[in-house]
PDB file of C-alpha atoms in Angstrom:
ATOM      1  CA  ALA A   1     126.467 107.404  79.349  1.00 92.00           C
ATOM      2  CA  LEU A   2     130.120 108.388  79.613  1.00 94.00           C
ATOM      3  CA  ALA A   3     129.476 110.378  82.789  1.00 93.00           C
ATOM      4  CA  THR A   4     127.882 107.317  84.382  1.00 94.00           C
ATOM      5  CA  LEU A   5     130.801 105.097  83.398  1.00 93.00           C
ATOM      6  CA  ALA A   6     133.312 107.664  84.671  1.00 92.00           C
ATOM      7  CA  ALA A   7     131.438 108.029  87.974  1.00 92.00           C
ATOM      8  CA  SER A   8     131.471 104.258  88.442  1.00 91.00           C
ATOM      9  CA  ARG A   9     135.289 104.247  88.192  1.00 89.00           C
ATOM     10  CA  ASP A  10     136.211 107.358  90.195  1.00 78.00           C
ATOM     11  CA  ALA A  11     136.184 106.787  93.957  1.00 73.00           C
ATOM     12  CA  ASP A  12     135.884 110.498  94.796  1.00 83.00           C
ATOM     13  CA  VAL A  13     132.644 111.342  92.961  1.00 86.00           C
ATOM     14  CA  GLN A  14     130.264 113.386  95.123  1.00 88.00           C
ATOM     15  CA  GLY A  15     127.241 113.013  92.864  1.00 91.00           C
ATOM     16  CA  LEU A  16     126.064 112.481  89.309  1.00 94.00           C
ATOM     17  CA  TYR A  17     123.339 114.203  87.295  1.00 96.00           C
ATOM     18  CA  THR A  18     122.486 112.856  83.848  1.00 97.00           C
ATOM     19  CA  TYR A  19     120.052 114.212  81.286  1.00 97.00           C
ATOM     20  CA  GLY A  20     118.550 111.875  78.712  1.00 96.00           C
ATOM     21  CA  SER A  21     121.133 109.178  79.335  1.00 96.00           C
ATOM     22  CA  PRO A  22     120.682 105.709  77.852  1.00 95.00           C
ATOM     23  CA  ARG A  23     120.798 102.568  79.961  1.00 93.00           C
ATOM     24  CA  VAL A  24     124.486 101.953  80.630  1.00 93.00           C
ATOM     25  CA  GLY A  25     125.147  98.732  82.513  1.00 91.00           C
ATOM     26  CA  ASP A  26     123.579  95.440  83.392  1.00 91.00           C
ATOM     27  CA  LEU A  27     121.791  94.657  86.660  1.00 90.00           C
ATOM     28  CA  ASP A  28     125.090  93.922  88.449  1.00 92.00           C
ATOM     29  CA  PHE A  29     126.436  97.315  87.337  1.00 92.00           C
ATOM     30  CA  LYS A  30     123.289  98.985  88.695  1.00 91.00           C
ATOM     31  CA  ASN A  31     123.431  97.118  92.009  1.00 90.00           C
ATOM     32  CA  ASN A  32     127.118  97.969  92.497  1.00 89.00           C
ATOM     33  CA  PHE A  33     126.732 101.639  91.546  1.00 89.00           C
ATOM     34  CA  LYS A  34     127.225 103.422  94.872  1.00 81.00           C
ATOM     35  CA  GLU A  35     127.271 107.056  93.792  1.00 80.00           C
ATOM     36  CA  ARG A  36     124.520 109.545  94.551  1.00 89.00           C
ATOM     37  CA  ALA A  37     122.942 109.876  91.135  1.00 93.00           C
ATOM     38  CA  TYR A  38     119.932 111.582  89.608  1.00 94.00           C
ATOM     39  CA  ARG A  39     118.771 110.958  86.067  1.00 95.00           C
ATOM     40  CA  PHE A  40     116.472 113.407  84.347  1.00 96.00           C
ATOM     41  CA  VAL A  41     114.239 112.127  81.544  1.00 95.00           C
ATOM     42  CA  ASN A  42     112.258 114.569  79.415  1.00 95.00           C
ATOM     43  CA  ASN A  43     108.893 113.114  78.401  1.00 91.00           C
ATOM     44  CA  ASN A  44     109.414 110.692  75.486  1.00 89.00           C
ATOM     45  CA  ASP A  45     113.174 111.184  75.074  1.00 92.00           C
ATOM     46  CA  LEU A  46     114.129 108.276  72.843  1.00 89.00           C
ATOM     47  CA  VAL A  47     117.751 108.092  74.007  1.00 93.00           C
ATOM     48  CA  ALA A  48     116.653 107.444  77.607  1.00 92.00           C
ATOM     49  CA  LYS A  49     114.736 104.385  76.379  1.00 88.00           C
ATOM     50  CA  VAL A  50     117.627 102.559  74.755  1.00 89.00           C
ATOM     51  CA  PRO A  51     118.994 100.019  74.566  1.00 87.00           C
ATOM     52  CA  PRO A  52     115.634  98.272  74.968  1.00 75.00           C
ATOM     53  CA  GLY A  53     115.132  95.086  76.879  1.00 68.00           C
ATOM     54  CA  LYS A  54     116.298  93.841  80.226  1.00 78.00           C
ATOM     55  CA  MET A  55     120.006  93.467  79.471  1.00 88.00           C
ATOM     56  CA  TYR A  56     120.758  97.061  80.519  1.00 91.00           C
ATOM     57  CA  SER A  57     119.626  99.153  83.488  1.00 90.00           C
ATOM     58  CA  HIS A  58     119.474 102.797  84.489  1.00 92.00           C
ATOM     59  CA  VAL A  59     121.247 104.004  87.615  1.00 93.00           C
ATOM     60  CA  GLY A  60     120.197 106.834  89.883  1.00 92.00           C
ATOM     61  CA  LYS A  61     116.968 108.306  91.127  1.00 93.00           C
ATOM     62  CA  LEU A  62     114.548 109.185  88.334  1.00 93.00           C
ATOM     63  CA  LYS A  63     113.399 112.766  87.826  1.00 94.00           C
ATOM     64  CA  TYR A  64     110.761 112.546  85.100  1.00 93.00           C
ATOM     65  CA  ILE A  65     109.715 115.674  83.163  1.00 94.00           C
ATOM     66  CA  ASP A  66     106.214 115.272  81.730  1.00 91.00           C
ATOM     67  CA  ASP A  67     104.858 116.810  78.525  1.00 88.00           C
ATOM     68  CA  GLN A  68     103.800 119.930  80.471  1.00 92.00           C
ATOM     69  CA  GLY A  69     107.291 120.480  81.910  1.00 92.00           C
ATOM     70  CA  SER A  70     106.466 119.364  85.468  1.00 91.00           C
ATOM     71  CA  ILE A  71     109.053 117.241  87.271  1.00 92.00           C
ATOM     72  CA  TYR A  72     108.122 114.073  89.175  1.00 90.00           C
ATOM     73  CA  ASP A  73     110.113 111.556  91.210  1.00 88.00           C
ATOM     74  CA  SER A  74     108.754 108.707  89.112  1.00 79.00           C
ATOM     75  CA  LEU A  75     106.777 107.968  86.000  1.00 72.00           C
ATOM     76  CA  GLU A  76     103.107 108.123  86.913  1.00 58.00           C
ATOM     77  CA  ARG A  77     102.443 105.575  84.225  1.00 52.00           C
ATOM     78  CA  GLY A  78     105.135 103.266  85.540  1.00 45.00           C
ATOM     79  CA  GLU A  79     108.288 102.404  83.666  1.00 51.00           C
ATOM     80  CA  ARG A  80     106.627 100.924  80.596  1.00 54.00           C
ATOM     81  CA  TRP A  81     109.314 102.213  78.283  1.00 53.00           C
ATOM     82  CA  THR A  82     109.835  98.976  76.386  1.00 51.00           C
ATOM     83  CA  GLU A  83     106.137  98.948  75.513  1.00 60.00           C
ATOM     84  CA  GLU A  84     106.302 102.621  74.609  1.00 63.00           C
ATOM     85  CA  ILE A  85     109.216 102.073  72.227  1.00 60.00           C
ATOM     86  CA  GLN A  86     107.328  99.264  70.521  1.00 61.00           C
ATOM     87  CA  ASP A  87     104.289 101.534  70.238  1.00 68.00           C
ATOM     88  CA  GLN A  88     106.431 104.353  68.822  1.00 66.00           C
ATOM     89  CA  PHE A  89     107.865 102.077  66.149  1.00 64.00           C
ATOM     90  CA  LYS A  90     104.360 100.887  65.246  1.00 69.00           C
ATOM     91  CA  ASN A  91     103.285 104.526  64.981  1.00 68.00           C
ATOM     92  CA  ILE A  92     106.254 105.274  62.734  1.00 65.00           C
ATOM     93  CA  VAL A  93     105.393 102.377  60.442  1.00 66.00           C
ATOM     94  CA  ASN A  94     101.749 103.480  60.326  1.00 68.00           C
ATOM     95  CA  ALA A  95     102.733 107.087  59.668  1.00 64.00           C
ATOM     96  CA  ILE A  96     104.955 106.042  56.772  1.00 62.00           C
ATOM     97  CA  GLY A  97     101.951 104.352  55.257  1.00 64.00           C
ATOM     98  CA  GLN A  98      99.738 107.417  55.755  1.00 65.00           C
ATOM     99  CA  SER A  99     101.780 110.486  54.883  1.00 61.00           C
ATOM    100  CA  ALA A 100     105.136 112.195  55.073  1.00 58.00           C
ATOM    101  CA  ASN A 101     103.760 114.786  57.533  1.00 59.00           C
ATOM    102  CA  GLY A 102     102.572 112.140  59.982  1.00 57.00           C
ATOM    103  CA  PHE A 103     105.912 110.381  59.735  1.00 55.00           C
ATOM    104  CA  THR A 104     107.793 113.576  60.537  1.00 59.00           C
ATOM    105  CA  GLU A 105     105.588 114.338  63.552  1.00 62.00           C
ATOM    106  CA  VAL A 106     105.834 110.844  65.063  1.00 59.00           C
ATOM    107  CA  LEU A 107     109.548 110.539  64.399  1.00 64.00           C
ATOM    108  CA  LEU A 108     110.612 113.958  65.626  1.00 81.00           C
ATOM    109  CA  GLN A 109     108.934 114.217  69.057  1.00 82.00           C
ATOM    110  CA  PRO A 110     111.124 111.618  70.826  1.00 84.00           C
ATOM    111  CA  VAL A 111     114.192 113.234  69.233  1.00 86.00           C
ATOM    112  CA  ILE A 112     113.072 116.773  70.125  1.00 89.00           C
ATOM    113  CA  ASP A 113     112.556 115.655  73.736  1.00 92.00           C
ATOM    114  CA  HIS A 114     116.291 114.785  73.847  1.00 93.00           C
ATOM    115  CA  VAL A 115     117.482 118.295  72.890  1.00 93.00           C
ATOM    116  CA  PRO A 116     119.483 119.751  75.838  1.00 95.00           C
ATOM    117  CA  ILE A 117     117.720 123.133  75.783  1.00 95.00           C
ATOM    118  CA  ARG A 118     114.417 121.352  76.493  1.00 95.00           C
ATOM    119  CA  TYR A 119     115.930 119.900  79.675  1.00 96.00           C
ATOM    120  CA  ALA A 120     117.390 123.281  80.659  1.00 96.00           C
ATOM    121  CA  ILE A 121     114.111 125.156  80.143  1.00 95.00           C
ATOM    122  CA  HIS A 122     111.984 122.639  82.054  1.00 95.00           C
ATOM    123  CA  ILE A 123     114.402 122.395  84.967  1.00 95.00           C
ATOM    124  CA  TRP A 124     114.807 126.194  85.117  1.00 95.00           C
ATOM    125  CA  ASN A 125     111.016 126.634  85.115  1.00 94.00           C
ATOM    126  CA  ASN A 126     110.758 124.279  88.099  1.00 93.00           C
ATOM    127  CA  ILE A 127     113.223 126.187  90.277  1.00 90.00           C
ATOM    128  CA  PRO A 128     111.234 127.754  93.130  1.00 83.00           C
ATOM    129  CA  GLN A 129     110.721 131.479  92.684  1.00 61.00           C
ATOM    130  CA  VAL A 130     112.467 132.348  95.971  1.00 53.00           C
ATOM    131  CA  GLY A 131     113.664 135.915  96.396  1.00 51.00           C
ATOM    132  CA  ARG A 132     112.694 137.118  92.936  1.00 46.00           C
TER     133      ARG A 132
END
């Protein structure tokens, strides 16, 4: 988030790459953001889905990493993240009612998907094997 804000204020930015960044600005901020930007989102990374709602927007071209580690230029399922967050919270509530193990599993996956090493591994594994 801080990198996005800094890039919006510095006139000499050549590009911006973010990994698991939350939504930073409103629609005007997005429309006025002129920098070349790419935002990587790893699977169900919870941080990339907040804050929910339509008050905040992402900037930059999406690079979505699916649960198999493949990178796409968009979400195949469409950007249904608000629905997905609601579903995740319902799953958490249901898991609390069922067992501690289910709660841990449902709660941890979106957090695990935010861990920087997960981004690094998936991106590294998608670098073409040229000259190796």
